[in-house]
Coordinates of C-alpha atoms and ligand atoms in Angstrom, one line a residue:
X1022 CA -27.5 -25.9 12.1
X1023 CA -25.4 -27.7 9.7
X1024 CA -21.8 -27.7 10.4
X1025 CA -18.7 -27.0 8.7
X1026 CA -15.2 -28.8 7.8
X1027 CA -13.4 -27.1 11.0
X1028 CA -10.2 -28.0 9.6
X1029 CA -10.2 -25.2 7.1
X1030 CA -10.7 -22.8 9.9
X1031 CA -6.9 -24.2 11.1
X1032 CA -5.1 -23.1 7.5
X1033 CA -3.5 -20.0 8.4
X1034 CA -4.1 -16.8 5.8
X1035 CA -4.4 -17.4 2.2
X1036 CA -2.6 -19.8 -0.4
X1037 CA 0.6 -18.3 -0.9
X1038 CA 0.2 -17.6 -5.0
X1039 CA -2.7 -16.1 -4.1
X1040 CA -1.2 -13.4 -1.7
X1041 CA 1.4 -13.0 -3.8
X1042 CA -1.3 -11.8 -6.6
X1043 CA -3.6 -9.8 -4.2
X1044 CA -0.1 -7.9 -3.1
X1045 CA 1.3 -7.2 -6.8
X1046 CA -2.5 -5.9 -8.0
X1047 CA -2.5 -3.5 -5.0
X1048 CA 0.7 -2.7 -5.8
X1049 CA 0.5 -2.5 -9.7
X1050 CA -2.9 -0.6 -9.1
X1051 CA -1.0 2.3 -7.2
X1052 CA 1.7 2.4 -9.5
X1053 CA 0.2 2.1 -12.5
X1054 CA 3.1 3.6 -14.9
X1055 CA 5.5 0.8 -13.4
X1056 CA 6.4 -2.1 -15.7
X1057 CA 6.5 -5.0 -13.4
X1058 CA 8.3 -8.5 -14.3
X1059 CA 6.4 -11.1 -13.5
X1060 CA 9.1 -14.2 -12.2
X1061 CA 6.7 -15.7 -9.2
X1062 CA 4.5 -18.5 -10.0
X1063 CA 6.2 -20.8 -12.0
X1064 CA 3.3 -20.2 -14.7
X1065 CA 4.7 -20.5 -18.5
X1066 CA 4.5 -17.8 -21.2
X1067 CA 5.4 -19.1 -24.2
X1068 CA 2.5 -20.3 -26.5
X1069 CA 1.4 -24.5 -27.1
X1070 CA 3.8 -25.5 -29.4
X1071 CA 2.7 -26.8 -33.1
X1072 CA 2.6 -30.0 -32.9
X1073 CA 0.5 -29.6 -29.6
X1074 CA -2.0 -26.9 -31.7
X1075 CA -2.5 -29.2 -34.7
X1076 CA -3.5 -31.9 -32.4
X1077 CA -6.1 -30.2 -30.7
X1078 CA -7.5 -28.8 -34.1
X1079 CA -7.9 -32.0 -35.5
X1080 CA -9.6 -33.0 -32.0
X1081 CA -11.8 -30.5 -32.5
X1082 CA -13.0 -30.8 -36.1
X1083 CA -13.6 -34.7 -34.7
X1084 CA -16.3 -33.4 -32.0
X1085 CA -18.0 -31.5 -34.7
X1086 CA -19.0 -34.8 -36.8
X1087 CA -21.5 -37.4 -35.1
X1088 CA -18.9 -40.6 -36.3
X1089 CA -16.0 -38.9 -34.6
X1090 CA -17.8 -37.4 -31.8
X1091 CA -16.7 -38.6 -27.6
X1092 CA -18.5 -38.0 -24.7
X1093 CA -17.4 -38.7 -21.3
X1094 CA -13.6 -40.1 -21.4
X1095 CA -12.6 -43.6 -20.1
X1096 CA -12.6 -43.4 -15.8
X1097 CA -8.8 -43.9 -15.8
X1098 CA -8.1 -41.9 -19.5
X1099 CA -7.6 -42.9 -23.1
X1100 CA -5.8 -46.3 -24.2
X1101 CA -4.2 -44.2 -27.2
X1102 CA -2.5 -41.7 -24.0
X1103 CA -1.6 -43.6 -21.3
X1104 CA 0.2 -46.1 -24.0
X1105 CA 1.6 -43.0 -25.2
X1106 CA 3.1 -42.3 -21.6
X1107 CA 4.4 -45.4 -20.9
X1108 CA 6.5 -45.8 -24.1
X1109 CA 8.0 -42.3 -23.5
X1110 CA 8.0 -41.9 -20.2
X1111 CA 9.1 -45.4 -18.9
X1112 CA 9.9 -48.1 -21.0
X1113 CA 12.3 -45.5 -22.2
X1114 CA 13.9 -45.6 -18.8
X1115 CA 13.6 -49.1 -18.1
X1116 CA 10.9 -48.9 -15.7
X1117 CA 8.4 -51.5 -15.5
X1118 CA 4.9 -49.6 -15.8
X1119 CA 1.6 -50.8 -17.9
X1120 CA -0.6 -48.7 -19.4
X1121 CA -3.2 -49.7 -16.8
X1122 CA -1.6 -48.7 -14.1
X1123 CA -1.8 -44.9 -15.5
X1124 CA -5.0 -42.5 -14.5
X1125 CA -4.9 -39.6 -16.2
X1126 CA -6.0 -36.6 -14.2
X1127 CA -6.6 -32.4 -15.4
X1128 CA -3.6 -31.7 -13.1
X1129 CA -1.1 -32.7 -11.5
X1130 CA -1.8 -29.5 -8.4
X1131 CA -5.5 -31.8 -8.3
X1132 CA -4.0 -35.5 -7.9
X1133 CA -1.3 -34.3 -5.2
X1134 CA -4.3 -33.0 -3.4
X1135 CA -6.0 -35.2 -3.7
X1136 CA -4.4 -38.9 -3.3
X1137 CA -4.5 -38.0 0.6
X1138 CA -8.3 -39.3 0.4
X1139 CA -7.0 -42.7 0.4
X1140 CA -5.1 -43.0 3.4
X1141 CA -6.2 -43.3 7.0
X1142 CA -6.6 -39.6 8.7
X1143 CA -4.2 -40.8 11.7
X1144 CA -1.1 -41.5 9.3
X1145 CA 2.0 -38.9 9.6
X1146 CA 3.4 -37.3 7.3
X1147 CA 6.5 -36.1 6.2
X1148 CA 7.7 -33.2 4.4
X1149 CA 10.1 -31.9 3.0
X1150 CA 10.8 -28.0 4.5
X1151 CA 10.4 -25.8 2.4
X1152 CA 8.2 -27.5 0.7
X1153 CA 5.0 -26.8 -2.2
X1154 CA 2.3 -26.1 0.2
X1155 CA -0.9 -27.9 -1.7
X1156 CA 0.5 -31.2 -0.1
X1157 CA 0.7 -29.8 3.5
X1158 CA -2.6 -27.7 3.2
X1159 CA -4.7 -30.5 1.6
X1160 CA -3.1 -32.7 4.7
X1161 CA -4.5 -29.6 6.8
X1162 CA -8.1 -29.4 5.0
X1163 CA -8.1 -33.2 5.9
X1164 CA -7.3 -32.9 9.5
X1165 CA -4.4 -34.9 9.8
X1166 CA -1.7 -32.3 10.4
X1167 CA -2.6 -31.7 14.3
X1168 CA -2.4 -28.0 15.5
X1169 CA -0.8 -24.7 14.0
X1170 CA 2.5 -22.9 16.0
X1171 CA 2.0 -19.4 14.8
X1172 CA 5.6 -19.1 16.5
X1173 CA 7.3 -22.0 14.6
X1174 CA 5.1 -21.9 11.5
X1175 CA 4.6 -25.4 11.9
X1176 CA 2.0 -28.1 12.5
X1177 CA 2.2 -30.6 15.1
X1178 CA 1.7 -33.9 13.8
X1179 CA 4.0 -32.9 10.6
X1180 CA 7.1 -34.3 10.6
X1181 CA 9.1 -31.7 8.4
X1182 CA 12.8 -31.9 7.0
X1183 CA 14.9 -29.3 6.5
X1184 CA 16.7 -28.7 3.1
X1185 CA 19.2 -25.8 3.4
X1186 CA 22.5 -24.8 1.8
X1187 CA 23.8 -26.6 5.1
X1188 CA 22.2 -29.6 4.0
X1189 CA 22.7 -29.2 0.2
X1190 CA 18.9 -29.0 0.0
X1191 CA 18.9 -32.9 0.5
X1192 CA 16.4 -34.1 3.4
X1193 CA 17.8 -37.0 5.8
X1194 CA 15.5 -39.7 6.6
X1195 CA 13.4 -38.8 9.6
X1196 CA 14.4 -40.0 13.1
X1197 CA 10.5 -40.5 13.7
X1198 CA 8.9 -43.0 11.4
X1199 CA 6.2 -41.3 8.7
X1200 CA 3.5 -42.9 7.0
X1201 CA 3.4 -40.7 4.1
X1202 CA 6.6 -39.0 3.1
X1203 CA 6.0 -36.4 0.3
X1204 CA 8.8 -35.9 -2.4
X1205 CA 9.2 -33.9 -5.0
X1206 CA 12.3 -34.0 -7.6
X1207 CA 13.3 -31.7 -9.8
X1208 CA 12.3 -29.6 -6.5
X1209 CA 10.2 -26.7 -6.2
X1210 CA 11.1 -24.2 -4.7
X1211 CA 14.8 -25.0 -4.4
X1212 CA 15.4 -26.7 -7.7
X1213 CA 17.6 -28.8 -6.0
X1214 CA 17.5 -32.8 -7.2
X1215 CA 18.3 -35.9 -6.4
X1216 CA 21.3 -38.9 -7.4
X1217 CA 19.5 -42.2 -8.0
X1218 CA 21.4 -44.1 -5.7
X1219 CA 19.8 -41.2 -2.9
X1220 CA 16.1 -42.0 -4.2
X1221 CA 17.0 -45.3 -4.1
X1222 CA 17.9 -45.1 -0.3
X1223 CA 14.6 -43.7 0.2
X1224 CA 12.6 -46.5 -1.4
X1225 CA 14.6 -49.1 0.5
X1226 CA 13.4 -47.1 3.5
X1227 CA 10.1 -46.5 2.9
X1228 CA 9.6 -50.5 2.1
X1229 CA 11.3 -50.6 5.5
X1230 CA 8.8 -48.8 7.5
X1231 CA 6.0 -49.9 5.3
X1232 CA 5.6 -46.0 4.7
X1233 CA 4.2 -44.5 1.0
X1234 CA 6.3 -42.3 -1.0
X1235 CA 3.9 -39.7 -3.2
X1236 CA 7.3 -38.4 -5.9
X1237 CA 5.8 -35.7 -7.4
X1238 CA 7.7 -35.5 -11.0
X1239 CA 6.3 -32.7 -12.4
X1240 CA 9.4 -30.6 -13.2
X1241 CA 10.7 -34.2 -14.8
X1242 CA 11.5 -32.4 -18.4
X1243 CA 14.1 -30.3 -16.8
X1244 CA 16.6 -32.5 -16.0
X1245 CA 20.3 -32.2 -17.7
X1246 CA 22.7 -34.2 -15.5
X1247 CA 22.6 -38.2 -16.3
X1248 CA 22.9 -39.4 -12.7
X1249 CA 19.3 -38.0 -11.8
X1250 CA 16.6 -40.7 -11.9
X1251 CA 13.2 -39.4 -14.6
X1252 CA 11.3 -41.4 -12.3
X1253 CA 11.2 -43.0 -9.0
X1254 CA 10.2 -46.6 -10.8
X1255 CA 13.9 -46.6 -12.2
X1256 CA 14.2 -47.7 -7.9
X1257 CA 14.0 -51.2 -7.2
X1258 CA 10.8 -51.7 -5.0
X1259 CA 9.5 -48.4 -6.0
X1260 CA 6.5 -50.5 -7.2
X1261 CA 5.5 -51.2 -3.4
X1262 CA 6.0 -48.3 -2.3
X1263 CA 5.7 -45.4 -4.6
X1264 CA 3.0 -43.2 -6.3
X1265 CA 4.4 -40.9 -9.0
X1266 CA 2.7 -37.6 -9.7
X1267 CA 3.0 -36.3 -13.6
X1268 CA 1.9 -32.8 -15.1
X1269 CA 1.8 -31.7 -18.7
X1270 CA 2.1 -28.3 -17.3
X1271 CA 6.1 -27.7 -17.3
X1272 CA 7.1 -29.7 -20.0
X1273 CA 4.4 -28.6 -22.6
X1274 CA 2.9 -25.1 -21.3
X1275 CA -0.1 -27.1 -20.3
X1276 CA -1.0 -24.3 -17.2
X1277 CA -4.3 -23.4 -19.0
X1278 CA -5.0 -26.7 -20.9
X1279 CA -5.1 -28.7 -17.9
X1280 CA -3.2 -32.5 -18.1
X1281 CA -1.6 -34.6 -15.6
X1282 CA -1.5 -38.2 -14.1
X1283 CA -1.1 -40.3 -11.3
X1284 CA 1.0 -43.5 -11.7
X1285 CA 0.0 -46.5 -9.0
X1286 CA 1.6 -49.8 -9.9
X1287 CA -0.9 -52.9 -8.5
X1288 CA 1.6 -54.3 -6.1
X1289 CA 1.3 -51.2 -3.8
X1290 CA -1.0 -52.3 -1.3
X1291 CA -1.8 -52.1 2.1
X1292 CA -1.9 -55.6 4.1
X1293 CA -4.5 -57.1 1.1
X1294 CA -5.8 -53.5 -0.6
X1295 CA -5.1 -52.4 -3.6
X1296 CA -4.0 -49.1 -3.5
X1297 CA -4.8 -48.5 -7.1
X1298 CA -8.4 -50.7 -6.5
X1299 CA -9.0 -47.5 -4.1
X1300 CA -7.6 -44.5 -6.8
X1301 CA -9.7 -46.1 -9.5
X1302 CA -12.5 -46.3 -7.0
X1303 CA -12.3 -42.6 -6.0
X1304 CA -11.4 -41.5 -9.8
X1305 CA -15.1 -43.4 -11.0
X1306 CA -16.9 -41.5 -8.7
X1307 CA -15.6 -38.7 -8.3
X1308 CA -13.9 -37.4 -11.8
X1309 CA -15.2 -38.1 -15.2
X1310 CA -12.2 -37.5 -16.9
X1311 CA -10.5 -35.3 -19.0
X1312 CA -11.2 -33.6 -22.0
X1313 CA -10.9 -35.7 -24.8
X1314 CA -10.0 -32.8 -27.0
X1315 CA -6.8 -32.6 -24.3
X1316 CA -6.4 -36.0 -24.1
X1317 CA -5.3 -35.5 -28.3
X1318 CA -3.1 -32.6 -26.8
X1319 CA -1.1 -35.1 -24.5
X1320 CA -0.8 -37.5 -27.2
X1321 CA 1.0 -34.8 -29.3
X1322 CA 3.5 -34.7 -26.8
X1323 CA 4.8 -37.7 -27.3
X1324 CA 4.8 -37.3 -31.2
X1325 CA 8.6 -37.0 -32.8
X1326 CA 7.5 -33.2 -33.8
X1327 CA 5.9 -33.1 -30.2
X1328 CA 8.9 -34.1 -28.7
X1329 CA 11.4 -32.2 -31.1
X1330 CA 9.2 -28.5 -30.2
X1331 CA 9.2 -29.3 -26.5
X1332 CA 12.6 -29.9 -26.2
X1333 CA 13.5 -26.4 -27.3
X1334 CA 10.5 -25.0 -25.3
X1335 CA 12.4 -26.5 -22.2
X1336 CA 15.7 -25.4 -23.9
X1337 CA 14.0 -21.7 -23.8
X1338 CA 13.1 -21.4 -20.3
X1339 CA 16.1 -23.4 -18.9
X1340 CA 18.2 -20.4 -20.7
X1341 CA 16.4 -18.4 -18.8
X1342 CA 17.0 -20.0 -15.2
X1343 CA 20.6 -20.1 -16.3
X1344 CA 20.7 -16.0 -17.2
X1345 CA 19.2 -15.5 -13.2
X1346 CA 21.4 -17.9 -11.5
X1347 CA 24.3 -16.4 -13.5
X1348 CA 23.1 -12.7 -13.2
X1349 CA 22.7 -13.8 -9.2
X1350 CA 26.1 -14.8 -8.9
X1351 CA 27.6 -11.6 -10.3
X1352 CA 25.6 -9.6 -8.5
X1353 CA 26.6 -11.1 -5.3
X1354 CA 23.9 -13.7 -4.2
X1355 CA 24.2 -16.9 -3.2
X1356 CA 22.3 -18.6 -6.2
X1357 CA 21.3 -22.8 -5.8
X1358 CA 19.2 -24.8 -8.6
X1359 CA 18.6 -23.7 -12.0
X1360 CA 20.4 -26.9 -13.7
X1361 CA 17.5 -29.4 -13.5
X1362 CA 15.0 -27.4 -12.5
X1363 CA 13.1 -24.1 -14.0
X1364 CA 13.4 -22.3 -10.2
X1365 CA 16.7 -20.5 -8.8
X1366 CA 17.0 -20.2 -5.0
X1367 CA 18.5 -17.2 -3.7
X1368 CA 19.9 -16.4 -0.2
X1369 CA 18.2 -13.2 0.6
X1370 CA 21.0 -10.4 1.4
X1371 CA 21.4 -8.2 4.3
X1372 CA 19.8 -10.8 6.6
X1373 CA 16.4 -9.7 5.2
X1374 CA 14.2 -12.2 6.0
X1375 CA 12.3 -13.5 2.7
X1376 CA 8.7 -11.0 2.7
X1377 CA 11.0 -8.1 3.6
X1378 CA 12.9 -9.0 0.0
X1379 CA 9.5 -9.4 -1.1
X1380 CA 8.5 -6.0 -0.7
X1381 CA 12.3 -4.6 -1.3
X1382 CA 12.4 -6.2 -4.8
X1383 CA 8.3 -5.3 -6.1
X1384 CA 9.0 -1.4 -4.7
X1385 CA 12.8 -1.2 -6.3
X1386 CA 13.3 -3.5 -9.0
X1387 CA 9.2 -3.9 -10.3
X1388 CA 10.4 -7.4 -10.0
X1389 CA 7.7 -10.5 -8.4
X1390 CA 9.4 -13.4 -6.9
X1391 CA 8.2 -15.8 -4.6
X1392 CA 9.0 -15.7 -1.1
X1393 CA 10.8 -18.5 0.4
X1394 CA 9.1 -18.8 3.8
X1395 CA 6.1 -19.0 1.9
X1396 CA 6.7 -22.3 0.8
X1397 CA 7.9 -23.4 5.2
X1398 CA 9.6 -22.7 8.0
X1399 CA 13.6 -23.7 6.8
X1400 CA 12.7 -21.5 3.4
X1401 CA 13.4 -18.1 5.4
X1402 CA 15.7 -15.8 4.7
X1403 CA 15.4 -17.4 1.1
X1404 CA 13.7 -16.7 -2.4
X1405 CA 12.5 -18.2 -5.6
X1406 CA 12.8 -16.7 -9.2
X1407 CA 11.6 -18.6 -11.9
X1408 CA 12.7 -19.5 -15.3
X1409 CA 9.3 -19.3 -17.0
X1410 CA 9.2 -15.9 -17.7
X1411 CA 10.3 -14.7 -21.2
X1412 CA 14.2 -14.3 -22.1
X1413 CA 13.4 -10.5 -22.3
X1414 CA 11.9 -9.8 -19.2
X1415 CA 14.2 -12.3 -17.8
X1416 CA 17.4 -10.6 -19.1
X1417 CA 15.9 -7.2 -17.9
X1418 CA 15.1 -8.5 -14.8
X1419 CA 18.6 -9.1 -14.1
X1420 CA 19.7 -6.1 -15.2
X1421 CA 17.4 -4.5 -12.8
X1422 CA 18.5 -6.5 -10.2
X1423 CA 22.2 -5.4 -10.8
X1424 CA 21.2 -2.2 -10.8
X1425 CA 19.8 -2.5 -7.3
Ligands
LIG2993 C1 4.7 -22.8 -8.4 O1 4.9 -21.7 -8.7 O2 5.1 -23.4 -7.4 C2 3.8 -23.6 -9.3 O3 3.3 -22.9 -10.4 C3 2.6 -24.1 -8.6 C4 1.9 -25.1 -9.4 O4 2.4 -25.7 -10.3 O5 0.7 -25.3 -9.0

């Protein structure tokens, strides 16, 4: 009898944004006449901006005609992209990345699931708690994260650290040494950030303890306070240390396109291999790129109409994660992130713990959030709300909420 990946067997119950759905179409189906508002996943609503639509036109009309016609996309992506991403995403920020040191990916949900591959299945690693649960789970699906404490909620090889309004929803280093510490800044859930002379501490460290940082930058666009760093590569030694995760998702409305990429500069190695020998190892085999048609898309991004459009697209949603932390705060929650990030973290009331406000806020305000225990241990007794809805439902969502 063949056998199976036992590890899966170890992920307790179902991926939260899945549970979350299964729970609002049971409750949607017995309520039918409700009108529920829709502020869990941090899925965007508004549609791909012009500049992003034109693009993909023009890519298409190019497939149509045998001279203009592509077939399978370059391993690592496009040359017209990836040069593209490093003129606006880092040699506008001073950091030193080359255009072959770029794989574009179809996500960046995939990459951050996937880069574990790559690394041995005895390293530790480190998470922040609470924490976006593909990188523990994928960690789980590769047995690396030891057993599961139903009790706790935690796994025993994971070394996890607590963000919480005590803390300012900044981790400390860990006292034990990780191999793989997990970052992720704008932060979902709490939408907390980070200083650059913080991220910088962490780079020093992880050179230190010869430990890789994976910074997933995926909420990146939503930053509005100068001292926050873009990207971890504006650290010194952030090229031996760091591997920076990228979506088109949040700062375009990519969530059904499908764009990301994976930055891993050639002087992150381990002893004498290349980490990026081994990514563009596993990318050849096991990817074969992505769309070409999308690869256009990404391009438009980084057009001066591109950019122009997706500034107010981020403009639009950040107005909206202003409207909820604000409509929090004068209803009486304790309200945290929402200024460079699209997510608002609330301190559940009435010591509910965070499925209890779950429940309370689907049955009396039609209202979907996400859980904050959802995402760890150290998110109880919290709750996420995001800005991606639209400013309607958003602005009636508060008003509901006042209501309550
Ligand atoms: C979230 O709601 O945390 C995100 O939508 C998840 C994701 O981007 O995959």
């Amino acid at each position: 009898m063949f056998k199976i990946n036992e590890n899966y067997l170890k992920l307790p119950g179902s991926y939260l944004f899945s549970t979350i759905g299964k729970k609002v179409a049971a409750y949607s189906s017995a309520n039918p006449d409700k009108s529920i508002i829709r502020l869990g996943i941090g899925d965007v609503t508004q549609p791909l901006a012009p500049a992003i639509i034109e693009a993909l036109h023009k890519a298409v009309d190019e497939m149509g005609k045998k001279e203009t016609f592509h077939g399978y996309a370059p391993d690592l992506g496009y040359e017209f992209l990836r040069n593209a991403i490093v003129k606006g995403d880092y040699e506008s920020r001073g950091a030193d990345i080359k255009a072959d040191e770029i794989f574009v990916s179809d996500g960046a949900k995939c990459d951050s699931s996937n880069i574990q591959e790559i690394f041995g299945s005895d390293n530790k690693i480190a998470v922040c708690d609470p924490v976006y649960p593909v990188y523990v789970d994928s960690n789980v699906m590769a047995g690396r994260t030891g057993e599961y404490n139903k009790e706790t909620e935690t796994w025993s090889k994971v070394i996890y650290m607590p963000c919480t309004k005590e803390n300012n929803f900044t981790p400390e280093l860990p006292k034990e040494t990780p191999d793989m510490i997990y970052l992720c800044y704008p932060n979902n859930p709490t939408g907390s950030t980070i200083t650059k002379d913080e991220l910088q501490k962490w780079v020093d460290y992880a050179n230190k303890v010869g430990a890789v940082i994976i910074y997933d930058a995926a909420y990146e666009a939503y930053i509005s306070e100068d001292n926050v760093p873009h990207t971890i590569y504006e650290c010194e030694g952030a090229r031996t240390c760091a591997i920076e995760l990228r979506s088109f998702s949040k700062n375009a409305g990519f969530t059904g396109v499908r764009l990301g990429f994976t930055v891993i500069p050639k002087e992150l190695k381990c002893g004498e291999v290349s980490l990026h020998a081994m990514w563009a190892r596993r990318h050849g085999t096991k990817y074969n790129g992505a769309p070409y048609i999308v690869q256009r898309a990404g391009e438009a991004v980084y057009s001066e109409a591109g950019e122009q459009q997706l500034k107010e697209q981020v403009a639009y949603y950040m107005n909206n994660a202003k409207t909820i932390r604000e409509g929090l705060i004068s209803a009486g929650y304790e309200a945290f992130g929402g200024i460079n990030a699209p997510y608002v973290w609330l301190k559940t009331p009435d010591k509910m713990t965070s499925w209890e406000f779950f429940d309370y806020l689907l049955e009396q305000a039609n209202i979907v959030g996400t859980p904050g225990s959802g995402f760890g241990p150290s998110g109880e007794g919290y709750f996420r709300l995001t800005g991606f809805g639209s400013h309607e439902a958003t602005v009636e969502a508060m008003e509901r909420i006042k209501r309550l």
